Amino acid sequence: MHQGEDLGRWVQAQRLGWDRLTTVQQWMCEQILGITHATEEEKPKPRRTQADKWAMSYEAARQFYEREGHLRVPRQHVERIVVGDGDGEDQEEREFRLGAWVGNQRSRAATLSPERVEQLSAIGMRWV
């Protein structure tokens, strides 16, 4: 901290926002302050959108359906799926509260897009 400014936070903001700096600002950071841009590994992963979250939950539902042959998921059921790219580099196992999600989709049937209703119906969703 210097004069109320968190210098560590400022340096991090410059490194992560390198592409938004002007060429002169980049030069000054590098040549005068010794600050370089953040590497791809240092940058935070982008946040998942609601559409991404829905797609992953749907994938968990599809996996459950393929294994069990139905979509009558107990309310407390947690489904584990592997998410990430196909080559194994950035894959991770995630847990989804599938029972609660399926129940929520049923209760929101009137507001779901026709595409989502069709997708869920195709894997055995019972709407009542």
PDB file of C-alpha atoms in Angstrom, residues 23-123:
ATOM      1  CA  THR A  23       1.602   0.754 -26.915  1.00  0.00           C
ATOM      2  CA  VAL A  24       3.239   3.574 -24.929  1.00  0.00           C
ATOM      3  CA  GLN A  25       1.754   2.282 -21.661  1.00  0.00           C
ATOM      4  CA  GLN A  26       3.001  -1.228 -22.432  1.00  0.00           C
ATOM      5  CA  TRP A  27       6.471   0.134 -23.190  1.00  0.00           C
ATOM      6  CA  MET A  28       6.524   2.143 -19.942  1.00  0.00           C
ATOM      7  CA  CYS A  29       5.404  -0.859 -17.911  1.00  0.00           C
ATOM      8  CA  GLU A  30       8.089  -3.070 -19.437  1.00  0.00           C
ATOM      9  CA  GLN A  31      11.014  -0.659 -19.711  1.00  0.00           C
ATOM     10  CA  ILE A  32      10.528   1.543 -16.657  1.00  0.00           C
ATOM     11  CA  LEU A  33       8.663  -0.610 -14.155  1.00  0.00           C
ATOM     12  CA  GLY A  34       9.738  -4.104 -15.280  1.00  0.00           C
ATOM     13  CA  ILE A  35       6.106  -5.266 -15.568  1.00  0.00           C
ATOM     14  CA  THR A  36       5.263  -7.783 -18.303  1.00  0.00           C
ATOM     15  CA  HIS A  37       1.953  -9.116 -19.566  1.00  0.00           C
ATOM     16  CA  ALA A  38       0.345 -12.088 -17.845  1.00  0.00           C
ATOM     17  CA  THR A  39       0.814 -15.490 -19.436  1.00  0.00           C
ATOM     18  CA  GLU A  40      -2.225 -17.537 -20.479  1.00  0.00           C
ATOM     19  CA  GLU A  41      -1.737 -19.762 -17.417  1.00  0.00           C
ATOM     20  CA  GLU A  42      -1.893 -16.728 -15.115  1.00  0.00           C
ATOM     21  CA  LYS A  43      -5.092 -15.328 -16.610  1.00  0.00           C
ATOM     22  CA  PRO A  44      -8.323 -16.324 -14.869  1.00  0.00           C
ATOM     23  CA  LYS A  45     -10.642 -18.667 -16.716  1.00  0.00           C
ATOM     24  CA  PRO A  46     -13.627 -16.940 -18.307  1.00  0.00           C
ATOM     25  CA  ARG A  47     -16.841 -17.122 -16.329  1.00  0.00           C
ATOM     26  CA  ARG A  48     -19.460 -19.567 -17.470  1.00  0.00           C
ATOM     27  CA  THR A  49     -22.609 -18.082 -18.940  1.00  0.00           C
ATOM     28  CA  GLN A  50     -26.088 -19.219 -17.937  1.00  0.00           C
ATOM     29  CA  ALA A  51     -26.309 -20.978 -21.310  1.00  0.00           C
ATOM     30  CA  ASP A  52     -23.049 -22.832 -20.561  1.00  0.00           C
ATOM     31  CA  LYS A  53     -24.328 -23.864 -17.126  1.00  0.00           C
ATOM     32  CA  TRP A  54     -27.609 -25.096 -18.621  1.00  0.00           C
ATOM     33  CA  ALA A  55     -25.748 -27.069 -21.293  1.00  0.00           C
ATOM     34  CA  MET A  56     -23.556 -28.772 -18.676  1.00  0.00           C
ATOM     35  CA  SER A  57     -26.583 -29.625 -16.533  1.00  0.00           C
ATOM     36  CA  TYR A  58     -28.327 -30.983 -19.608  1.00  0.00           C
ATOM     37  CA  GLU A  59     -25.259 -33.116 -20.324  1.00  0.00           C
ATOM     38  CA  ALA A  60     -25.494 -34.523 -16.784  1.00  0.00           C
ATOM     39  CA  ALA A  61     -29.193 -35.280 -17.390  1.00  0.00           C
ATOM     40  CA  ARG A  62     -28.410 -36.973 -20.706  1.00  0.00           C
ATOM     41  CA  GLN A  63     -25.716 -39.078 -19.040  1.00  0.00           C
ATOM     42  CA  PHE A  64     -28.176 -40.118 -16.306  1.00  0.00           C
ATOM     43  CA  TYR A  65     -30.811 -40.982 -18.927  1.00  0.00           C
ATOM     44  CA  GLU A  66     -28.388 -43.102 -20.966  1.00  0.00           C
ATOM     45  CA  ARG A  67     -27.328 -45.007 -17.857  1.00  0.00           C
ATOM     46  CA  GLU A  68     -30.730 -45.385 -16.148  1.00  0.00           C
ATOM     47  CA  GLY A  69     -33.147 -45.314 -19.104  1.00  0.00           C
ATOM     48  CA  HIS A  70     -35.366 -42.652 -17.504  1.00  0.00           C
ATOM     49  CA  LEU A  71     -35.232 -39.139 -16.105  1.00  0.00           C
ATOM     50  CA  ARG A  72     -37.031 -39.767 -12.804  1.00  0.00           C
ATOM     51  CA  VAL A  73     -34.123 -38.370 -10.820  1.00  0.00           C
ATOM     52  CA  PRO A  74     -34.380 -38.386  -7.002  1.00  0.00           C
ATOM     53  CA  ARG A  75     -34.389 -34.804  -5.687  1.00  0.00           C
ATOM     54  CA  GLN A  76     -31.097 -35.260  -3.754  1.00  0.00           C
ATOM     55  CA  HIS A  77     -29.222 -37.017  -6.588  1.00  0.00           C
ATOM     56  CA  VAL A  78     -25.815 -35.614  -7.561  1.00  0.00           C
ATOM     57  CA  GLU A  79     -24.451 -36.564 -11.004  1.00  0.00           C
ATOM     58  CA  ARG A  80     -20.738 -36.441 -11.800  1.00  0.00           C
ATOM     59  CA  ILE A  81     -19.591 -35.632 -15.324  1.00  0.00           C
ATOM     60  CA  VAL A  82     -16.264 -34.819 -16.932  1.00  0.00           C
ATOM     61  CA  VAL A  83     -16.160 -31.364 -18.505  1.00  0.00           C
ATOM     62  CA  GLY A  84     -13.478 -29.695 -20.578  1.00  0.00           C
ATOM     63  CA  ASP A  85     -11.850 -30.186 -23.948  1.00  0.00           C
ATOM     64  CA  GLY A  86     -11.716 -33.618 -25.498  1.00  0.00           C
ATOM     65  CA  ASP A  87      -7.951 -34.133 -25.426  1.00  0.00           C
ATOM     66  CA  GLY A  88      -7.709 -34.561 -21.661  1.00  0.00           C
ATOM     67  CA  GLU A  89      -5.691 -31.399 -21.065  1.00  0.00           C
ATOM     68  CA  ASP A  90      -8.287 -29.213 -19.336  1.00  0.00           C
ATOM     69  CA  GLN A  91     -10.716 -31.873 -18.190  1.00  0.00           C
ATOM     70  CA  GLU A  92     -12.163 -31.878 -14.716  1.00  0.00           C
ATOM     71  CA  GLU A  93     -14.849 -33.854 -12.957  1.00  0.00           C
ATOM     72  CA  ARG A  94     -17.805 -31.728 -11.861  1.00  0.00           C
ATOM     73  CA  GLU A  95     -20.761 -32.531  -9.660  1.00  0.00           C
ATOM     74  CA  PHE A  96     -24.270 -31.386 -10.566  1.00  0.00           C
ATOM     75  CA  ARG A  97     -27.269 -31.401  -8.273  1.00  0.00           C
ATOM     76  CA  LEU A  98     -29.218 -33.094 -11.015  1.00  0.00           C
ATOM     77  CA  GLY A  99     -32.335 -33.979  -9.020  1.00  0.00           C
ATOM     78  CA  ALA A 100     -32.921 -30.359  -8.048  1.00  0.00           C
ATOM     79  CA  TRP A 101     -32.130 -29.154 -11.574  1.00  0.00           C
ATOM     80  CA  VAL A 102     -34.611 -31.562 -13.203  1.00  0.00           C
ATOM     81  CA  GLY A 103     -37.291 -30.481 -10.724  1.00  0.00           C
ATOM     82  CA  ASN A 104     -36.576 -26.838 -11.495  1.00  0.00           C
ATOM     83  CA  GLN A 105     -36.836 -27.458 -15.239  1.00  0.00           C
ATOM     84  CA  ARG A 106     -40.221 -29.111 -14.730  1.00  0.00           C
ATOM     85  CA  SER A 107     -41.498 -26.180 -12.698  1.00  0.00           C
ATOM     86  CA  ARG A 108     -40.216 -23.723 -15.332  1.00  0.00           C
ATOM     87  CA  ALA A 109     -41.601 -25.618 -18.316  1.00  0.00           C
ATOM     88  CA  ALA A 110     -43.825 -22.709 -19.358  1.00  0.00           C
ATOM     89  CA  THR A 111     -40.865 -20.329 -19.580  1.00  0.00           C
ATOM     90  CA  LEU A 112     -38.303 -22.660 -21.191  1.00  0.00           C
ATOM     91  CA  SER A 113     -37.485 -22.146 -24.848  1.00  0.00           C
ATOM     92  CA  PRO A 114     -39.071 -24.636 -27.243  1.00  0.00           C
ATOM     93  CA  GLU A 115     -35.570 -25.944 -28.061  1.00  0.00           C
ATOM     94  CA  ARG A 116     -34.849 -26.747 -24.424  1.00  0.00           C
ATOM     95  CA  VAL A 117     -38.238 -28.385 -23.952  1.00  0.00           C
ATOM     96  CA  GLU A 118     -37.552 -30.497 -27.042  1.00  0.00           C
ATOM     97  CA  GLN A 119     -34.061 -31.450 -25.820  1.00  0.00           C
ATOM     98  CA  LEU A 120     -35.369 -32.529 -22.420  1.00  0.00           C
ATOM     99  CA  SER A 121     -38.339 -34.366 -23.917  1.00  0.00           C
ATOM    100  CA  ALA A 122     -35.973 -36.304 -26.168  1.00  0.00           C
ATOM    101  CA  ILE A 123     -34.216 -37.770 -23.108  1.00  0.00           C
TER     102      ILE A 123
END
